[in-house]
Amino acid sequence: MGSSDISATESSISTEGKAPERRRQTVALTLGSGGARGYAHIGAIEILAERGYNIVAISGCSMGALVGGMYAAGKMQDYKDWVTGLGQFDVLKLLDLTFNSVGAIRGEKIFSIVREMLGDTRIENLPLHYTAVATDLLAHKEIWFQDGPLDRAIRASVAIPGVVTPLVYGGRVLVDGSLLNPLPIVPTISAQADIVVAVNLSGEDDRRRKISDAAFSVSGDDDDTDEWMNTFRDRASRWFDWDTLKSLGVKKPVGGDSPEEKMTKQVQKKEHQRLSEKKLQEEHETIDWDKLGIGKFDVMNLTIETMQSALVQYKLAGYPPDLLVNIPKNASRSYDYHKAPELIQLGRERMAAALDRYEESRSSSGPLAI
C-alpha cells in the first residue's frame, strides 16, 4: 500500500462517524438611526457573531451607517474601545461648535478620528454588501452610497439637520438619511440572505430600560464641565433666537443691544404688565420649562424622533424583516454619547432575546442551520 493510499485511509477513518459541518446562516442586517442609542448596534452585532451567523450585507443610516461601516471595515473593536472610554466632558470637547446658519457643529473633530480609523477604505472593496443612506435636501430624495470612500458616505449619513453641518458633494446637499428612511431595509434585499434582521432604535418606551444620568461619571474637572456647558447653553440660545430673527428679516446692529436682546426685554416687560393686571385663570395649565429641563434643542430633538418613529412604522409595514430587534427610544437621549457601555449591553440583551425566540420557533419546525 502506497503512502497516498494510507493518507486517504486515515482521512476516511478520521471523518467517519462525524456529522457534516452545518452551514452558517447568512444575515442581511439593517441598522436604524437614533443618535447615541446607535451604540446598541455594537452589542447586537456582537451577539450575531457569537451565535455563528454570517453577516453578508449591512444597510444603515446615521449611527447605523457609522457602526455598520466600522464592522464592515473590520474596525468595530477599535471604535468600541474608543467610545466606551468617553466620559461626558470628553464628548463635549469633541464638539467643534460653529452656530452658523446651517448647523451648530462642524463635526471635524469627531470625523478626523473616524477617518483615521477607516483610512482610505472604499465601499466596493469591503467584504460584504454595504449601503449608507443619506438625504439629498435639494432633490428631496434618498441617496444610497454603495461605492466610493466609506468615511464620506458615513459623514453624509450622520449630518443631523440643523445640528451637524451638511456634506456638500457633487452638487448635492446631503444630510442624515433618517429624514426619509430611518430604517433602510430595502437595500439589503438584493443580498438574498437567509434572514433579514433589523435593529430599530425607535422602539416603544420601556420604563425598566431608561438609563439614569446618575449612573455615569464625568471625566475631567467638574468646574471645567460646568463652564463649558454654560458657554454652550448661552451660545446655543443666542443662535436659535438670532436664526429666528433673521427669518423675519431683522438685521443685526453694529453696536448697542442686539435685536434679540431688545425683543426679549420688550416681551418680558409686556409679560410682567399682563401678569400684574390680571392673574392667570386657574383652569389654564402652566409649565415650568426650566424645572422640567426641556430646552429648545430638546424640543427639536424630540420633534425629529417623533417623525422617525412614524416613518419606521411605514417602512416595517412595507418591508417586514424576518427578525425585528427593538431598542426603546427612552433608553437614552439621542445625544447621550457618553453612555456607550450600558447601551452596548442593552443591544446585546435585546438581540440575544430576539434570537432565542427566533431559533426556538425554527427548531420547532425543523433543524436550524447556523
Short mmCIF file of C-alpha atoms in Angstrom, two decimals:
data_model
loop_
_atom_site.label_atom_id
_atom_site.label_comp_id
_atom_site.label_asym_id
_atom_site.label_seq_id
_atom_site.Cartn_x
_atom_site.Cartn_y
_atom_site.Cartn_z
CA MET A 1 0.00 0.00 0.00
CA GLY A 2 1.44 3.35 -1.03
CA SER A 3 1.73 6.41 1.23
CA SER A 4 -1.08 8.16 -0.64
CA ASP A 5 -3.36 5.19 -0.02
CA ILE A 6 -2.51 5.27 3.69
CA SER A 7 -3.27 9.01 3.89
CA ALA A 8 -6.60 8.52 2.16
CA THR A 9 -7.49 5.67 4.50
CA GLU A 10 -6.59 7.73 7.58
CA SER A 11 -8.62 10.64 6.27
CA SER A 12 -11.70 8.48 5.77
CA ILE A 13 -11.32 6.97 9.24
CA SER A 14 -10.92 10.41 10.90
CA THR A 15 -14.13 11.72 9.37
CA GLU A 16 -16.16 8.55 9.83
CA GLY A 17 -18.98 8.94 12.30
CA LYS A 18 -18.80 12.75 12.39
CA ALA A 19 -21.79 14.85 11.43
CA PRO A 20 -21.21 17.14 8.44
CA GLU A 21 -20.40 20.71 9.36
CA ARG A 22 -23.53 22.87 9.29
CA ARG A 23 -23.64 25.89 7.05
CA ARG A 24 -23.63 29.26 8.80
CA GLN A 25 -26.90 31.06 8.26
CA THR A 26 -26.45 34.31 6.34
CA VAL A 27 -27.89 37.61 7.57
CA ALA A 28 -28.76 40.86 5.85
CA LEU A 29 -28.64 43.43 8.64
CA THR A 30 -30.38 46.81 8.79
CA LEU A 31 -29.24 49.27 11.43
CA GLY A 32 -31.58 52.16 12.20
CA SER A 33 -30.94 55.73 13.28
CA GLY A 34 -31.33 57.10 16.79
CA GLY A 35 -28.26 59.05 17.82
CA ALA A 36 -26.40 57.67 20.83
CA ARG A 37 -28.76 54.69 21.01
CA GLY A 38 -26.86 53.51 17.95
CA TYR A 39 -24.25 52.14 20.33
CA ALA A 40 -26.73 49.30 20.84
CA HIS A 41 -25.87 48.20 17.29
CA ILE A 42 -22.41 47.21 18.52
CA GLY A 43 -23.87 44.80 21.07
CA ALA A 44 -26.38 43.45 18.56
CA ILE A 45 -23.64 42.66 16.03
CA GLU A 46 -21.51 41.03 18.71
CA ILE A 47 -24.31 38.60 19.58
CA LEU A 48 -24.89 37.70 15.93
CA ALA A 49 -21.20 36.91 15.54
CA GLU A 50 -21.07 34.91 18.79
CA ARG A 51 -24.08 32.85 17.71
CA GLY A 52 -22.34 31.93 14.45
CA TYR A 53 -24.38 33.98 11.99
CA ASN A 54 -22.66 35.25 8.85
CA ILE A 55 -23.46 38.90 8.10
CA VAL A 56 -23.29 39.30 4.32
CA ALA A 57 -24.99 42.69 3.92
CA ILE A 58 -25.44 45.81 6.04
CA SER A 59 -27.53 48.88 5.39
CA GLY A 60 -27.88 51.79 7.76
CA CYS A 61 -28.32 55.47 8.22
CA SER A 62 -26.90 57.89 10.78
CA MET A 63 -25.35 55.89 13.65
CA GLY A 64 -26.42 52.71 11.89
CA ALA A 65 -24.26 53.67 8.91
CA LEU A 66 -21.35 54.51 11.22
CA VAL A 67 -21.40 51.32 13.31
CA GLY A 68 -22.16 49.18 10.26
CA GLY A 69 -19.29 50.76 8.36
CA MET A 70 -16.89 50.15 11.22
CA TYR A 71 -17.90 46.48 11.34
CA ALA A 72 -17.65 46.04 7.56
CA ALA A 73 -14.16 47.58 7.56
CA GLY A 74 -13.00 45.36 10.43
CA LYS A 75 -12.61 48.32 12.77
CA MET A 76 -15.50 47.83 15.17
CA GLN A 77 -13.31 46.77 18.10
CA ASP A 78 -11.19 49.91 17.68
CA TYR A 79 -14.34 52.02 17.57
CA LYS A 80 -15.81 50.26 20.60
CA ASP A 81 -12.61 50.78 22.60
CA TRP A 82 -12.74 54.49 21.79
CA VAL A 83 -16.41 55.20 22.57
CA THR A 84 -16.50 53.16 25.77
CA GLY A 85 -13.69 55.31 27.12
CA LEU A 86 -15.51 58.61 26.53
CA GLY A 87 -16.85 60.50 29.53
CA GLN A 88 -19.37 63.31 29.24
CA PHE A 89 -16.70 66.02 29.20
CA ASP A 90 -14.71 64.07 26.58
CA VAL A 91 -17.77 64.13 24.33
CA LEU A 92 -18.27 67.86 24.86
CA LYS A 93 -14.67 68.59 23.91
CA LEU A 94 -15.21 66.78 20.61
CA LEU A 95 -17.99 69.17 19.60
CA ASP A 96 -16.48 71.89 17.43
CA LEU A 97 -19.23 74.48 17.72
CA THR A 98 -19.90 76.79 14.81
CA PHE A 99 -23.52 78.03 15.24
CA ASN A 100 -23.74 79.15 11.64
CA SER A 101 -26.90 79.18 9.57
CA VAL A 102 -26.70 75.50 8.52
CA GLY A 103 -25.61 73.71 11.67
CA ALA A 104 -24.33 74.04 15.21
CA ILE A 105 -21.49 71.50 14.94
CA ARG A 106 -18.93 71.12 12.16
CA GLY A 107 -18.10 67.56 13.20
CA GLU A 108 -14.48 67.77 12.07
CA LYS A 109 -13.01 66.72 15.42
CA ILE A 110 -15.12 63.58 15.55
CA PHE A 111 -14.72 62.67 11.91
CA SER A 112 -10.97 63.16 11.93
CA ILE A 113 -10.90 60.23 14.37
CA VAL A 114 -13.33 58.24 12.23
CA ARG A 115 -11.25 58.90 9.11
CA GLU A 116 -8.10 57.85 10.93
CA MET A 117 -9.71 54.53 11.86
CA LEU A 118 -11.09 53.84 8.38
CA GLY A 119 -8.16 55.14 6.35
CA ASP A 120 -8.72 55.01 2.59
CA THR A 121 -11.30 52.21 2.77
CA ARG A 122 -13.67 52.16 -0.17
CA ILE A 123 -17.15 50.64 -0.03
CA GLU A 124 -16.69 48.49 -3.13
CA ASN A 125 -13.67 46.81 -1.52
CA LEU A 126 -15.50 45.76 1.65
CA PRO A 127 -16.00 42.00 2.24
CA LEU A 128 -19.78 42.42 2.40
CA HIS A 129 -22.54 44.45 0.74
CA TYR A 130 -22.75 47.85 2.43
CA THR A 131 -25.17 50.75 1.96
CA ALA A 132 -25.18 54.07 3.78
CA VAL A 133 -28.37 56.09 3.31
CA ALA A 134 -28.36 59.89 3.23
CA THR A 135 -30.91 62.51 2.20
CA ASP A 136 -30.49 64.99 -0.66
CA LEU A 137 -32.15 68.17 0.60
CA LEU A 138 -32.31 69.81 -2.82
CA ALA A 139 -33.74 66.81 -4.71
CA HIS A 140 -35.90 65.66 -1.76
CA LYS A 141 -34.86 62.01 -2.11
CA GLU A 142 -32.76 59.25 -0.60
CA ILE A 143 -29.16 58.76 -1.68
CA TRP A 144 -27.61 55.30 -1.38
CA PHE A 145 -23.84 55.15 -1.01
CA GLN A 146 -22.71 51.75 -2.32
CA ASP A 147 -19.31 52.72 -3.64
CA GLY A 148 -16.68 55.39 -3.05
CA PRO A 149 -14.88 56.41 0.16
CA LEU A 150 -16.50 54.86 3.23
CA ASP A 151 -15.81 57.83 5.51
CA ARG A 152 -17.56 60.21 3.11
CA ALA A 153 -20.67 58.03 2.98
CA ILE A 154 -20.82 57.92 6.77
CA ARG A 155 -20.25 61.68 7.07
CA ALA A 156 -23.21 62.37 4.79
CA SER A 157 -25.49 59.91 6.56
CA VAL A 158 -24.95 61.31 10.07
CA ALA A 159 -25.43 65.02 9.34
CA ILE A 160 -28.44 65.68 11.58
CA PRO A 161 -30.36 68.62 10.04
CA GLY A 162 -29.78 71.86 11.95
CA VAL A 163 -27.22 70.24 14.26
CA VAL A 164 -24.35 68.86 12.17
CA THR A 165 -23.38 70.82 9.07
CA PRO A 166 -24.42 69.08 5.81
CA LEU A 167 -21.98 67.48 3.38
CA VAL A 168 -21.94 69.28 0.05
CA TYR A 169 -20.84 66.80 -2.61
CA GLY A 170 -21.46 66.52 -6.35
CA GLY A 171 -23.87 69.44 -6.36
CA ARG A 172 -25.93 67.84 -3.58
CA VAL A 173 -26.59 69.00 -0.03
CA LEU A 174 -26.56 65.77 1.96
CA VAL A 175 -27.90 65.24 5.48
CA ASP A 176 -28.99 62.42 7.78
CA GLY A 177 -30.72 59.57 5.95
CA SER A 178 -33.25 59.23 8.76
CA LEU A 179 -35.04 62.29 7.42
CA LEU A 180 -36.69 59.98 4.86
CA ASN A 181 -35.74 56.45 5.86
CA PRO A 182 -34.69 55.81 9.47
CA LEU A 183 -34.73 52.01 8.99
CA PRO A 184 -33.48 51.28 5.41
CA ILE A 185 -34.40 47.62 4.87
CA VAL A 186 -34.76 47.71 1.07
CA PRO A 187 -31.01 47.97 0.23
CA THR A 188 -30.35 44.60 1.90
CA ILE A 189 -32.98 42.62 -0.02
CA SER A 190 -30.75 42.12 -3.08
CA ALA A 191 -28.22 40.24 -0.94
CA GLN A 192 -30.67 37.27 -0.84
CA ALA A 193 -29.56 36.30 2.66
CA ASP A 194 -31.24 33.54 4.66
CA ILE A 195 -32.78 36.06 7.05
CA VAL A 196 -33.25 39.82 7.17
CA VAL A 197 -32.62 41.31 10.62
CA ALA A 198 -33.50 44.92 11.51
CA VAL A 199 -32.44 46.79 14.65
CA ASN A 200 -34.90 49.60 15.32
CA LEU A 201 -33.78 52.37 17.69
CA SER A 202 -37.28 53.87 17.90
CA GLY A 203 -38.92 51.09 19.88
CA GLU A 204 -41.72 51.72 22.36
CA ASP A 205 -40.72 53.29 25.66
CA ASP A 206 -39.70 50.88 28.40
CA ARG A 207 -39.54 52.33 31.90
CA ARG A 208 -37.31 49.48 33.03
CA ARG A 209 -34.66 50.28 30.42
CA LYS A 210 -34.16 54.01 30.90
CA ILE A 211 -30.51 54.65 31.72
CA SER A 212 -30.12 57.16 34.51
CA ASP A 213 -27.75 60.08 34.08
CA ALA A 214 -26.57 59.49 37.64
CA ALA A 215 -25.05 56.20 36.53
CA PHE A 216 -22.37 57.93 34.51
CA SER A 217 -19.23 59.59 35.73
CA VAL A 218 -17.81 62.65 34.06
CA SER A 219 -14.14 62.57 33.23
CA GLY A 220 -12.27 65.81 33.78
CA ASP A 221 -12.80 68.60 36.23
CA ASP A 222 -16.41 69.35 37.22
CA ASP A 223 -15.77 73.09 37.15
CA ASP A 224 -14.49 72.83 33.57
CA THR A 225 -17.60 70.86 32.60
CA ASP A 226 -19.95 73.41 34.17
CA GLU A 227 -18.13 76.30 32.50
CA TRP A 228 -18.25 74.55 29.10
CA MET A 229 -21.94 73.74 29.46
CA ASN A 230 -22.79 77.32 30.47
CA THR A 231 -20.96 78.61 27.40
CA PHE A 232 -22.72 76.06 25.20
CA ARG A 233 -26.18 76.93 26.51
CA ASP A 234 -25.54 80.65 26.14
CA ARG A 235 -24.29 80.39 22.58
CA ALA A 236 -26.95 77.87 21.59
CA SER A 237 -29.72 80.09 22.92
CA ARG A 238 -28.42 83.10 21.02
CA TRP A 239 -28.00 81.01 17.87
CA PHE A 240 -31.59 79.78 17.86
CA ASP A 241 -33.01 83.24 18.73
CA TRP A 242 -30.92 85.02 16.11
CA ASP A 243 -31.78 82.40 13.49
CA THR A 244 -35.47 83.07 14.12
CA LEU A 245 -34.99 86.82 13.87
CA LYS A 246 -33.08 86.51 10.61
CA SER A 247 -36.01 84.61 9.12
CA LEU A 248 -38.14 87.69 9.90
CA GLY A 249 -35.74 89.97 8.05
CA VAL A 250 -34.24 91.64 11.12
CA LYS A 251 -30.69 92.91 10.64
CA LYS A 252 -28.05 92.80 13.34
CA PRO A 253 -26.90 96.28 14.51
CA VAL A 254 -23.29 97.40 14.75
CA GLY A 255 -23.49 98.47 18.40
CA GLY A 256 -25.86 98.51 21.36
CA ASP A 257 -28.31 95.80 22.26
CA SER A 258 -28.80 93.12 19.64
CA PRO A 259 -32.29 92.73 18.11
CA GLU A 260 -32.87 89.54 20.07
CA GLU A 261 -31.93 91.28 23.34
CA LYS A 262 -34.25 94.21 22.64
CA MET A 263 -37.07 91.91 21.67
CA THR A 264 -36.55 89.79 24.78
CA LYS A 265 -36.69 92.86 27.04
CA GLN A 266 -39.88 94.08 25.36
CA VAL A 267 -41.52 90.68 25.71
CA GLN A 268 -40.51 90.44 29.37
CA LYS A 269 -41.89 93.90 30.10
CA LYS A 270 -45.23 93.20 28.46
CA GLU A 271 -45.49 89.86 30.21
CA HIS A 272 -44.83 91.46 33.57
CA GLN A 273 -47.54 94.06 32.95
CA ARG A 274 -50.01 91.44 31.83
CA LEU A 275 -49.49 89.33 34.92
CA SER A 276 -49.78 92.37 37.16
CA GLU A 277 -53.10 93.42 35.65
CA LYS A 278 -54.74 90.02 35.64
CA LYS A 279 -53.93 86.74 37.30
CA LEU A 280 -53.83 83.62 35.21
CA GLN A 281 -57.08 81.73 35.11
CA GLU A 282 -56.97 78.64 37.34
CA GLU A 283 -58.01 76.37 34.52
CA HIS A 284 -55.03 77.42 32.41
CA GLU A 285 -52.16 74.97 32.76
CA THR A 286 -48.71 76.48 33.20
CA ILE A 287 -45.43 74.66 32.71
CA ASP A 288 -42.11 75.46 34.33
CA TRP A 289 -39.87 74.52 31.40
CA ASP A 290 -36.69 75.23 33.34
CA LYS A 291 -37.76 72.83 36.07
CA LEU A 292 -38.54 70.14 33.51
CA GLY A 293 -35.11 70.64 31.94
CA ILE A 294 -36.53 70.91 28.40
CA GLY A 295 -34.84 73.44 26.17
CA LYS A 296 -35.03 74.42 22.52
CA PHE A 297 -32.60 71.72 21.46
CA ASP A 298 -34.64 69.09 23.32
CA VAL A 299 -37.81 70.18 21.55
CA MET A 300 -36.09 69.96 18.16
CA ASN A 301 -34.62 66.57 19.05
CA LEU A 302 -37.98 65.20 20.20
CA THR A 303 -39.58 66.53 17.01
CA ILE A 304 -37.12 64.58 14.86
CA GLU A 305 -37.62 61.44 16.95
CA THR A 306 -41.39 61.69 16.63
CA MET A 307 -41.08 61.93 12.86
CA GLN A 308 -38.68 58.99 12.73
CA SER A 309 -40.94 56.78 14.84
CA ALA A 310 -43.81 57.31 12.40
CA LEU A 311 -41.59 56.66 9.36
CA VAL A 312 -40.25 53.44 10.88
CA GLN A 313 -43.78 52.04 11.17
CA TYR A 314 -44.41 52.72 7.47
CA LYS A 315 -41.14 51.06 6.47
CA LEU A 316 -41.82 47.99 8.61
CA ALA A 317 -45.32 47.64 7.17
CA GLY A 318 -43.98 47.74 3.62
CA TYR A 319 -40.91 45.55 4.12
CA PRO A 320 -41.22 43.48 7.32
CA PRO A 321 -37.91 41.83 8.31
CA ASP A 322 -37.67 38.21 9.41
CA LEU A 323 -36.38 39.36 12.78
CA LEU A 324 -37.02 42.76 14.36
CA VAL A 325 -35.00 43.91 17.38
CA ASN A 326 -36.47 46.95 19.16
CA ILE A 327 -34.38 49.29 21.28
CA PRO A 328 -36.69 51.50 23.40
CA LYS A 329 -36.33 55.13 22.43
CA ASN A 330 -36.35 56.22 26.07
CA ALA A 331 -33.26 54.11 26.85
CA SER A 332 -31.26 57.31 26.43
CA ARG A 333 -31.44 60.69 24.79
CA SER A 334 -30.15 60.93 21.25
CA TYR A 335 -27.15 62.97 22.37
CA ASP A 336 -26.07 60.85 25.37
CA TYR A 337 -22.87 59.75 23.65
CA HIS A 338 -21.13 59.14 26.98
CA LYS A 339 -23.34 56.11 27.71
CA ALA A 340 -21.73 53.61 25.34
CA PRO A 341 -21.08 50.71 27.77
CA GLU A 342 -24.68 50.50 29.00
CA LEU A 343 -26.19 50.94 25.54
CA ILE A 344 -23.91 48.27 24.05
CA GLN A 345 -25.06 45.90 26.77
CA LEU A 346 -28.67 46.76 26.03
CA GLY A 347 -28.09 45.89 22.37
CA ARG A 348 -26.63 42.53 23.39
CA GLU A 349 -29.61 41.75 25.62
CA ARG A 350 -32.21 42.70 23.03
CA MET A 351 -30.53 40.79 20.18
CA ALA A 352 -29.97 37.70 22.34
CA ALA A 353 -33.63 37.65 23.42
CA ALA A 354 -34.84 38.08 19.82
CA LEU A 355 -32.58 35.29 18.55
CA ASP A 356 -33.72 32.98 21.34
CA ARG A 357 -37.32 33.40 20.20
CA TYR A 358 -36.39 33.04 16.53
CA GLU A 359 -34.27 29.93 16.99
CA GLU A 360 -36.89 28.31 19.20
CA SER A 361 -39.57 28.86 16.57
CA ARG A 362 -37.28 27.47 13.87
CA SER A 363 -36.29 24.41 15.88
CA SER A 364 -39.93 23.51 16.42
CA SER A 365 -40.45 23.33 12.65
CA GLY A 366 -37.12 21.69 11.80
CA PRO A 367 -33.36 21.88 12.41
CA LEU A 368 -31.82 25.36 12.36
CA ALA A 369 -28.82 25.76 10.06
CA ILE A 370 -26.29 28.12 11.63
#
